[in-house]
Amino acid sequence: MRVNPDMSADVLAAIWETQSQENTALQQVATGKRVNAPSDDPLAAAQMVGNQDQSKRTDQYLQNIDTLTSQLQTADGALSSVVQALTQAITLGVQGSTGTLSDGNRQQIVQNLKGIQSQLVQLANTSVGGSYLFGGTATTAPPYTLDSTSPSGVTYNGNSGTNTVQPADGLNLQTNLPGSQLFQNSGGDVFGSLQQLLTALQSGTTTDAGTATNQLRSAFDFVTGQRIFYGNGINQLSSTQTYLQQEKLTLTSQENNLVGADLTKAATDLTRAQTAHEAALAAAARILPTSLLDYLK
Amino acid sequence: MPGLNTSLSIAVQALAAEQGALNVTTNNIANVNTPGYSRQRPVLNEAPTFQESGTTFGGGVTLEQFQSVRDQLLQLRIYEETQQQGNSQTQLNSLNQIEGVFSDPTQGVGGALSTFFTSLSQLSTNPTDANARQQVLTAANNLANSFHQAVTSLGTISSGLDQSVPQTVDQINRLTSQIATLNGQVAQMQGLGQDPGSTQDQRDELIRQLSTLVNISVTQTEHGLTLTTANGVPLVVSSQSFALQAGTNGSTVQDVFSAQGQDITSQIQGGQLAGTLQIRDRVIPQLLASLNDLASQFASSFNAKHTAGFDTAGNVGQNFFTPPPSTTDAAANFGVAITDPTLIAASSDGSAGSNGNIARLIAIRDQQLPSGASPMDMYSNLVLQVGNFGANAKADVNATGLSLQQLTDQRSAVSGVSLDEETTNMIRYQRAYEAGARVVTTVDSMLQTLMNMGVTT
């Protein structure tokens, strides 16, 4: 039977084929990737779009968690100072409500309480990066100013709005409590009871001062209770962080499964392709030059 | 009883025949690497016998003609496969370029879209932060740029393909006119009962080259071959060729017209021309449509939410993106409508510090757009489309490459020149020639003997 007398085209095709296998394997080993263009595996490439998006999201969530944690910690720190100031004010209130107090001492106490009042205003005006933490959603201006004409001794310039942030997909976390709710709540009015104490000490009876001190106590209890909000928030962020870090690992391993090269397999493929390539070359070297002419003298 | 002279003349005939046969071998060897060459073989026949004294004697040998060894059916299969290969190879080349636009998931439209949403996510932690606001605008502009880049890249590829249409049509016309000339010669030689040999080889090789460019159907008639496009538009009829024309004819792209002026663009199904048209008229428009859908639906949905919020001054939000003009140009005209970062409507209650509207804006990321998929899913579908186009073209190129190689092998097995065979033949003819020459000398010496009969020395 007559066969194709010219092997060169087939031999070349075989050499190219093995060379292309070698290149593919080499590229996989070098880049660590199995999918370098969408056509290498269209489905995996399409899924990688989602994977990369999720990965970027997660990175941003983790960054957000750092920012939010620091915000919540600052707010909690401010509240902790408020609680300390209130303790001081209560002690002064107790002293002021005893009947055996000289006018001079009383004036002293009033001065101290006024100092505490402005300290509290300062704390209620705590800001992070120009954004005031206790103004509701009106965060661009200090929420509290001293105002002796007001029954509470202060004016609240903020609002009662709250912000919610997504620390992770499907999770919503309220990130602020407005000052009106924290410091002027009907369950414990920090500024109102302090002003009431000041008025009682300046112009009222010791009984009035005692009542005002009791109200300061309930304000103390209320603010202390509100710190749980921030503590919870910080805890939730911290557990979300752990979850997201886990999520990042999952995403990386998903990426690896989708487009990563199995390095062991790629290395084996490379060796195999190299052997095949060399074999093709050796065969070409042996077959191509041979013809009947070699044997005719 | 034939005389010595008869032997002498038979021997001389044999010498001529073997010499002629050696010529064929020489020609075969000379053309061993000529593409499309079909090996020839000498047709040797017994010369007419003659009778003398009731005995029939052989009349020697004659070299009738040379004959090319070919398989016309195989040749037709090669044309068909060549057309498919031309088609899928051209598609693959363009698709490789197109893939580059969509290959890196962290870059391009997908990456920019993703970054845009993360910038919003960052802004949600501090909606009054001027830097974070600026970043949202920057990310939005990057997104617009990625849309523009994708459209421009696809446009560049498309116009490159468009420019190649008239060039390909020129090549086709050059080939058909050459084929027509050769076709006439072949028909003429066949009419005279000659083997058209190398003329037919040349014609067949040109038809093969034509097959890489366009799909043709080959019909054998008594006046030679008739070449038509698959839909019957004549290209070559006997010795006449019909030139195709390329022209815009009112449309924005180069179309292909028959010699009679009929638009046959959509009928071209094979060869490079079909691959070019397929990418230019189907694949790229389809990808552009997907990009436009994404751009237009995303911009509209985002604007709808954005105008429901409030900027830092407490004013109702404006359009964030330029409202898409029409779905056909949405990606090319995708633009950010605002330049002042304070105009980003992050607030849901009118206070500067509210982030309520950002959550609604971010929610678009996972919401179904009118297409029924989220923006990211729309983009990943686009990548899937690109990938599938590429993968299919790659598979086609491999498949047609393999079968074309097999067919070429088969053709070569029939028509290819084997040096071993030619060498063997050469030895055969040489030996026969030597033997013939020996007969001549023998007859000569016999005649000599005859002449010297009765001569005493």
mmCIF file of C-alpha atoms in Angstrom, chain A residues 8-295:
data_model
loop_
_atom_site.group_PDB
_atom_site.id
_atom_site.type_symbol
_atom_site.label_atom_id
_atom_site.label_comp_id
_atom_site.label_asym_id
_atom_site.label_seq_id
_atom_site.Cartn_x
_atom_site.Cartn_y
_atom_site.Cartn_z
ATOM 1 C CA SER A 8 7.854 16.309 7.043
ATOM 2 C CA ALA A 9 4.422 17.964 7.439
ATOM 3 C CA ASP A 10 3.303 15.360 9.988
ATOM 4 C CA VAL A 11 6.611 15.491 11.806
ATOM 5 C CA LEU A 12 6.411 19.275 11.998
ATOM 6 C CA ALA A 13 2.817 19.121 13.214
ATOM 7 C CA ALA A 14 3.869 16.659 15.914
ATOM 8 C CA ILE A 15 6.780 18.870 16.975
ATOM 9 C CA TRP A 16 4.514 21.923 17.122
ATOM 10 C CA GLU A 17 1.902 20.015 19.077
ATOM 11 C CA THR A 18 4.387 18.821 21.687
ATOM 12 C CA GLN A 19 5.944 22.267 21.814
ATOM 13 C CA SER A 20 2.553 23.852 22.418
ATOM 14 C CA GLN A 21 1.884 21.333 25.215
ATOM 15 C CA GLU A 22 5.263 22.203 26.655
ATOM 16 C CA ASN A 23 4.463 25.921 26.484
ATOM 17 C CA THR A 24 1.097 25.434 28.160
ATOM 18 C CA ALA A 25 2.645 23.414 30.981
ATOM 19 C CA LEU A 26 5.514 25.880 31.323
ATOM 20 C CA GLN A 27 3.081 28.802 31.492
ATOM 21 C CA GLN A 28 1.072 27.019 34.185
ATOM 22 C CA VAL A 29 4.171 26.319 36.250
ATOM 23 C CA ALA A 30 5.507 29.855 35.772
ATOM 24 C CA THR A 31 2.272 31.745 36.499
ATOM 25 C CA GLY A 32 0.726 29.194 38.838
ATOM 26 C CA LYS A 33 -2.452 29.690 36.831
ATOM 27 C CA ARG A 34 -4.426 27.238 34.800
ATOM 28 C CA VAL A 35 -6.722 29.879 33.316
ATOM 29 C CA ASN A 36 -4.841 32.728 31.687
ATOM 30 C CA ALA A 37 -7.535 33.787 29.226
ATOM 31 C CA PRO A 38 -11.316 33.353 29.392
ATOM 32 C CA SER A 39 -11.227 30.745 26.640
ATOM 33 C CA ASP A 40 -9.005 28.485 28.749
ATOM 34 C CA ASP A 41 -12.045 27.799 30.918
ATOM 35 C CA PRO A 42 -14.960 30.167 30.240
ATOM 36 C CA LEU A 43 -16.991 29.147 33.275
ATOM 37 C CA ALA A 44 -14.093 29.505 35.699
ATOM 38 C CA ALA A 45 -13.177 32.873 34.191
ATOM 39 C CA ALA A 46 -16.772 34.061 34.629
ATOM 40 C CA GLN A 47 -16.848 32.820 38.212
ATOM 41 C CA MET A 48 -13.574 34.597 38.871
ATOM 42 C CA VAL A 49 -15.366 37.902 38.224
ATOM 43 C CA GLY A 50 -17.600 37.172 41.199
ATOM 44 C CA ASN A 51 -14.693 35.879 43.240
ATOM 45 C CA GLN A 52 -12.607 38.986 42.649
ATOM 46 C CA ASP A 53 -15.576 41.209 43.474
ATOM 47 C CA GLN A 54 -16.215 39.308 46.683
ATOM 48 C CA SER A 55 -12.539 39.490 47.536
ATOM 49 C CA LYS A 56 -12.417 43.262 47.039
ATOM 50 C CA ARG A 57 -15.597 43.616 49.066
ATOM 51 C CA THR A 58 -14.116 41.598 51.890
ATOM 52 C CA ASP A 59 -10.944 43.684 51.887
ATOM 53 C CA GLN A 60 -13.073 46.817 52.106
ATOM 54 C CA TYR A 61 -15.231 45.321 54.863
ATOM 55 C CA LEU A 62 -12.107 44.545 56.868
ATOM 56 C CA GLN A 63 -10.864 48.089 56.378
ATOM 57 C CA ASN A 64 -14.296 49.425 57.357
ATOM 58 C CA ILE A 65 -14.218 47.324 60.500
ATOM 59 C CA ASP A 66 -10.967 48.992 61.568
ATOM 60 C CA THR A 67 -12.464 52.440 60.972
ATOM 61 C CA LEU A 68 -15.728 51.593 62.728
ATOM 62 C CA THR A 69 -14.032 49.907 65.673
ATOM 63 C CA SER A 70 -11.949 53.000 66.228
ATOM 64 C CA GLN A 71 -15.078 55.188 66.005
ATOM 65 C CA LEU A 72 -16.979 53.017 68.462
ATOM 66 C CA GLN A 73 -13.982 52.871 70.804
ATOM 67 C CA THR A 74 -13.660 56.656 70.771
ATOM 68 C CA ALA A 75 -17.365 57.033 71.493
ATOM 69 C CA ASP A 76 -17.165 54.452 74.263
ATOM 70 C CA GLY A 77 -14.090 56.193 75.683
ATOM 71 C CA ALA A 78 -15.992 59.484 75.683
ATOM 72 C CA LEU A 79 -18.909 57.851 77.494
ATOM 73 C CA SER A 80 -16.520 56.356 80.009
ATOM 74 C CA SER A 81 -15.221 59.868 80.741
ATOM 75 C CA VAL A 82 -18.849 61.101 80.972
ATOM 76 C CA VAL A 83 -19.518 58.425 83.580
ATOM 77 C CA GLN A 84 -16.433 59.510 85.562
ATOM 78 C CA ALA A 85 -17.504 63.149 85.406
ATOM 79 C CA LEU A 86 -20.993 62.162 86.567
ATOM 80 C CA THR A 87 -19.518 60.263 89.534
ATOM 81 C CA GLN A 88 -17.708 63.449 90.499
ATOM 82 C CA ALA A 89 -20.876 65.512 90.019
ATOM 83 C CA ILE A 90 -22.882 63.089 92.184
ATOM 84 C CA THR A 91 -20.290 63.353 94.992
ATOM 85 C CA LEU A 92 -20.496 67.141 94.759
ATOM 86 C CA GLY A 93 -24.319 66.921 94.701
ATOM 87 C CA VAL A 94 -24.302 64.807 97.865
ATOM 88 C CA GLN A 95 -22.063 67.404 99.571
ATOM 89 C CA GLY A 96 -24.320 70.211 98.336
ATOM 90 C CA SER A 97 -27.484 68.649 99.615
ATOM 91 C CA THR A 98 -26.297 68.564 103.261
ATOM 92 C CA GLY A 99 -27.644 71.489 105.280
ATOM 93 C CA THR A 100 -24.370 72.372 107.022
ATOM 94 C CA LEU A 101 -22.701 74.001 104.083
ATOM 95 C CA SER A 102 -21.305 77.510 104.124
ATOM 96 C CA ASP A 103 -22.144 79.820 101.255
ATOM 97 C CA GLY A 104 -18.510 79.862 100.293
ATOM 98 C CA ASN A 105 -18.370 76.074 100.115
ATOM 99 C CA ARG A 106 -21.593 76.046 98.154
ATOM 100 C CA GLN A 107 -20.115 78.528 95.655
ATOM 101 C CA GLN A 108 -17.053 76.291 95.433
ATOM 102 C CA ILE A 109 -19.258 73.303 94.583
ATOM 103 C CA VAL A 110 -21.198 75.346 91.998
ATOM 104 C CA GLN A 111 -17.919 76.366 90.346
ATOM 105 C CA ASN A 112 -16.770 72.744 90.281
ATOM 106 C CA LEU A 113 -20.101 71.613 88.818
ATOM 107 C CA LYS A 114 -19.891 74.296 86.119
ATOM 108 C CA GLY A 115 -16.453 72.949 85.255
ATOM 109 C CA ILE A 116 -17.960 69.474 84.986
ATOM 110 C CA GLN A 117 -20.780 70.852 82.830
ATOM 111 C CA SER A 118 -18.414 72.319 80.275
ATOM 112 C CA GLN A 119 -16.314 69.144 80.399
ATOM 113 C CA LEU A 120 -19.457 67.129 79.596
ATOM 114 C CA VAL A 121 -20.261 69.452 76.683
ATOM 115 C CA GLN A 122 -16.751 68.916 75.438
ATOM 116 C CA LEU A 123 -17.139 65.132 75.717
ATOM 117 C CA ALA A 124 -20.516 65.233 73.986
ATOM 118 C CA ASN A 125 -18.778 67.113 71.170
ATOM 119 C CA THR A 126 -16.197 64.364 70.644
ATOM 120 C CA SER A 127 -15.245 64.058 66.978
ATOM 121 C CA VAL A 128 -13.266 61.684 64.799
ATOM 122 C CA GLY A 129 -11.784 63.098 61.640
ATOM 123 C CA GLY A 130 -14.057 66.161 61.752
ATOM 124 C CA SER A 131 -17.168 64.087 62.221
ATOM 125 C CA TYR A 132 -19.015 64.542 65.537
ATOM 126 C CA LEU A 133 -19.988 61.255 67.097
ATOM 127 C CA PHE A 134 -23.010 62.324 69.155
ATOM 128 C CA GLY A 135 -24.868 64.665 66.786
ATOM 129 C CA GLY A 136 -27.086 62.031 65.204
ATOM 130 C CA THR A 137 -26.592 62.358 61.463
ATOM 131 C CA ALA A 138 -25.760 66.082 61.785
ATOM 132 C CA THR A 139 -22.086 65.315 62.160
ATOM 133 C CA THR A 140 -20.518 68.398 60.630
ATOM 134 C CA ALA A 141 -21.056 70.823 63.528
ATOM 135 C CA PRO A 142 -20.537 70.392 67.304
ATOM 136 C CA PRO A 143 -23.879 69.061 68.567
ATOM 137 C CA TYR A 144 -23.793 70.805 71.984
ATOM 138 C CA THR A 145 -23.280 74.438 73.022
ATOM 139 C CA LEU A 146 -23.597 75.843 76.552
ATOM 140 C CA ASP A 147 -26.773 77.864 76.916
ATOM 141 C CA SER A 148 -27.642 79.301 80.333
ATOM 142 C CA THR A 149 -31.129 80.271 79.130
ATOM 143 C CA SER A 150 -32.045 76.680 78.362
ATOM 144 C CA PRO A 151 -33.557 74.565 81.190
ATOM 145 C CA SER A 152 -30.941 71.930 80.447
ATOM 146 C CA GLY A 153 -28.120 74.490 80.343
ATOM 147 C CA VAL A 154 -27.218 73.401 76.785
ATOM 148 C CA THR A 155 -28.574 73.571 73.260
ATOM 149 C CA TYR A 156 -28.613 70.400 71.154
ATOM 150 C CA ASN A 157 -27.829 71.239 67.513
ATOM 151 C CA GLY A 158 -27.832 67.626 66.325
ATOM 152 C CA ASN A 159 -30.729 65.454 65.276
ATOM 153 C CA SER A 160 -32.080 62.061 66.263
ATOM 154 C CA GLY A 161 -30.859 60.300 63.107
ATOM 155 C CA THR A 162 -28.770 57.174 63.219
ATOM 156 C CA ASN A 163 -26.375 55.604 60.702
ATOM 157 C CA THR A 164 -26.153 51.964 59.820
ATOM 158 C CA VAL A 165 -23.155 50.361 58.172
ATOM 159 C CA GLN A 166 -22.757 46.946 56.581
ATOM 160 C CA PRO A 167 -19.733 45.357 58.210
ATOM 161 C CA ALA A 168 -20.309 42.309 56.038
ATOM 162 C CA ASP A 169 -22.825 41.118 53.461
ATOM 163 C CA GLY A 170 -26.300 40.919 54.940
ATOM 164 C CA LEU A 171 -25.239 42.339 58.288
ATOM 165 C CA ASN A 172 -26.354 45.766 59.487
ATOM 166 C CA LEU A 173 -24.764 47.538 62.406
ATOM 167 C CA GLN A 174 -26.017 50.797 63.887
ATOM 168 C CA THR A 175 -22.893 52.836 64.445
ATOM 169 C CA ASN A 176 -24.058 55.845 66.476
ATOM 170 C CA LEU A 177 -26.432 57.003 69.190
ATOM 171 C CA PRO A 178 -27.591 60.594 68.881
ATOM 172 C CA GLY A 179 -26.697 62.918 71.764
ATOM 173 C CA SER A 180 -30.367 63.662 72.423
ATOM 174 C CA GLN A 181 -30.881 60.009 73.228
ATOM 175 C CA LEU A 182 -27.670 59.594 75.238
ATOM 176 C CA PHE A 183 -27.459 62.768 77.270
ATOM 177 C CA GLN A 184 -31.024 64.078 77.379
ATOM 178 C CA ASN A 185 -33.048 60.927 77.672
ATOM 179 C CA SER A 186 -36.217 60.861 79.737
ATOM 180 C CA GLY A 187 -34.792 57.762 81.443
ATOM 181 C CA GLY A 188 -31.770 59.721 82.684
ATOM 182 C CA ASP A 189 -31.085 63.282 81.611
ATOM 183 C CA VAL A 190 -27.376 64.142 82.062
ATOM 184 C CA PHE A 191 -27.481 67.816 81.125
ATOM 185 C CA GLY A 192 -30.989 68.434 82.554
ATOM 186 C CA SER A 193 -30.249 66.999 85.991
ATOM 187 C CA LEU A 194 -26.854 68.739 86.179
ATOM 188 C CA GLN A 195 -28.476 72.097 85.409
ATOM 189 C CA GLN A 196 -31.207 71.303 87.951
ATOM 190 C CA LEU A 197 -28.513 70.656 90.582
ATOM 191 C CA LEU A 198 -26.771 73.900 89.711
ATOM 192 C CA THR A 199 -30.053 75.849 90.018
ATOM 193 C CA ALA A 200 -30.862 74.100 93.335
ATOM 194 C CA LEU A 201 -27.435 74.946 94.760
ATOM 195 C CA GLN A 202 -27.615 78.537 93.583
ATOM 196 C CA SER A 203 -31.175 79.362 94.520
ATOM 197 C CA GLY A 204 -32.977 76.315 95.870
ATOM 198 C CA THR A 205 -33.272 74.208 98.975
ATOM 199 C CA THR A 206 -31.112 71.274 100.061
ATOM 200 C CA THR A 207 -34.094 69.028 99.302
ATOM 201 C CA ASP A 208 -34.087 70.308 95.709
ATOM 202 C CA ALA A 209 -30.367 69.589 95.566
ATOM 203 C CA GLY A 210 -31.009 66.063 96.872
ATOM 204 C CA THR A 211 -33.702 65.447 94.236
ATOM 205 C CA ALA A 212 -31.395 66.749 91.518
ATOM 206 C CA THR A 213 -28.559 64.501 92.785
ATOM 207 C CA ASN A 214 -30.878 61.503 92.617
ATOM 208 C CA GLN A 215 -31.699 62.419 89.045
ATOM 209 C CA LEU A 216 -27.978 62.618 88.323
ATOM 210 C CA ARG A 217 -27.707 59.062 89.693
ATOM 211 C CA SER A 218 -30.335 57.796 87.285
ATOM 212 C CA ALA A 219 -28.555 59.652 84.456
ATOM 213 C CA PHE A 220 -25.364 57.882 85.574
ATOM 214 C CA ASP A 221 -27.138 54.535 85.455
ATOM 215 C CA PHE A 222 -28.610 55.331 82.063
ATOM 216 C CA VAL A 223 -25.314 56.358 80.450
ATOM 217 C CA THR A 224 -23.527 53.378 81.968
ATOM 218 C CA GLY A 225 -26.255 51.205 80.444
ATOM 219 C CA GLN A 226 -25.830 52.806 77.040
ATOM 220 C CA ARG A 227 -22.158 51.853 76.953
ATOM 221 C CA ILE A 228 -23.367 48.301 76.335
ATOM 222 C CA PHE A 229 -24.457 49.508 72.849
ATOM 223 C CA TYR A 230 -20.866 50.396 71.970
ATOM 224 C CA GLY A 231 -19.407 47.342 73.681
ATOM 225 C CA ASN A 232 -21.783 45.121 71.719
ATOM 226 C CA GLY A 233 -20.905 46.909 68.509
ATOM 227 C CA ILE A 234 -17.171 46.433 69.075
ATOM 228 C CA ASN A 235 -17.697 42.766 69.897
ATOM 229 C CA GLN A 236 -19.822 42.246 66.841
ATOM 230 C CA LEU A 237 -17.195 43.920 64.644
ATOM 231 C CA SER A 238 -14.472 41.793 66.137
ATOM 232 C CA SER A 239 -16.354 38.548 65.499
ATOM 233 C CA THR A 240 -17.241 39.766 61.990
ATOM 234 C CA GLN A 241 -13.553 40.434 61.425
ATOM 235 C CA THR A 242 -12.699 36.858 62.336
ATOM 236 C CA TYR A 243 -15.448 35.652 60.011
ATOM 237 C CA LEU A 244 -14.232 37.854 57.160
ATOM 238 C CA GLN A 245 -10.648 36.728 57.552
ATOM 239 C CA GLN A 246 -11.912 33.180 57.273
ATOM 240 C CA GLU A 247 -13.947 34.267 54.247
ATOM 241 C CA LYS A 248 -10.801 35.671 52.633
ATOM 242 C CA LEU A 249 -9.087 32.319 53.017
ATOM 243 C CA THR A 250 -12.108 30.620 51.496
ATOM 244 C CA LEU A 251 -12.077 33.057 48.580
ATOM 245 C CA THR A 252 -8.374 32.499 47.995
ATOM 246 C CA SER A 253 -8.815 28.776 47.986
ATOM 247 C CA GLN A 254 -11.829 29.160 45.698
ATOM 248 C CA GLU A 255 -9.694 31.252 43.353
ATOM 249 C CA ASN A 256 -7.080 28.554 43.436
ATOM 250 C CA ASN A 257 -9.648 25.918 42.576
ATOM 251 C CA LEU A 258 -11.086 28.011 39.768
ATOM 252 C CA VAL A 259 -8.013 29.255 37.966
ATOM 253 C CA GLY A 260 -4.983 27.995 39.868
ATOM 254 C CA ALA A 261 -2.772 25.366 38.336
ATOM 255 C CA ASP A 262 -2.296 22.089 40.117
ATOM 256 C CA LEU A 263 1.457 22.587 40.403
ATOM 257 C CA THR A 264 2.254 18.912 40.856
ATOM 258 C CA LYS A 265 0.207 18.086 37.799
ATOM 259 C CA ALA A 266 1.620 21.042 35.843
ATOM 260 C CA ALA A 267 5.182 20.009 36.692
ATOM 261 C CA THR A 268 4.455 16.422 35.673
ATOM 262 C CA ASP A 269 2.806 17.683 32.493
ATOM 263 C CA LEU A 270 5.859 19.784 31.782
ATOM 264 C CA THR A 271 8.186 16.821 32.145
ATOM 265 C CA ARG A 272 5.898 14.699 30.013
ATOM 266 C CA ALA A 273 5.620 17.387 27.343
ATOM 267 C CA GLN A 274 9.397 17.828 27.350
ATOM 268 C CA THR A 275 9.905 14.101 26.878
ATOM 269 C CA ALA A 276 7.321 14.025 24.092
ATOM 270 C CA HIS A 277 8.932 17.028 22.446
ATOM 271 C CA GLU A 278 12.384 15.461 22.592
ATOM 272 C CA ALA A 279 10.982 12.189 21.285
ATOM 273 C CA ALA A 280 9.367 14.008 18.349
ATOM 274 C CA LEU A 281 12.621 15.799 17.598
ATOM 275 C CA ALA A 282 14.607 12.580 17.857
ATOM 276 C CA ALA A 283 12.155 10.801 15.559
ATOM 277 C CA ALA A 284 12.358 13.655 13.081
ATOM 278 C CA ALA A 285 16.143 13.585 13.176
ATOM 279 C CA ARG A 286 16.152 9.875 12.526
ATOM 280 C CA ILE A 287 13.436 9.582 9.894
ATOM 281 C CA LEU A 288 13.610 12.709 7.780
ATOM 282 C CA PRO A 289 17.117 12.334 6.312
ATOM 283 C CA THR A 290 16.669 8.663 5.434
ATOM 284 C CA SER A 291 15.943 7.620 1.877
ATOM 285 C CA LEU A 292 16.867 4.915 -0.526
ATOM 286 C CA LEU A 293 19.558 7.210 -1.874
ATOM 287 C CA ASP A 294 21.585 6.610 1.306
ATOM 288 C CA TYR A 295 21.976 2.976 0.334
#
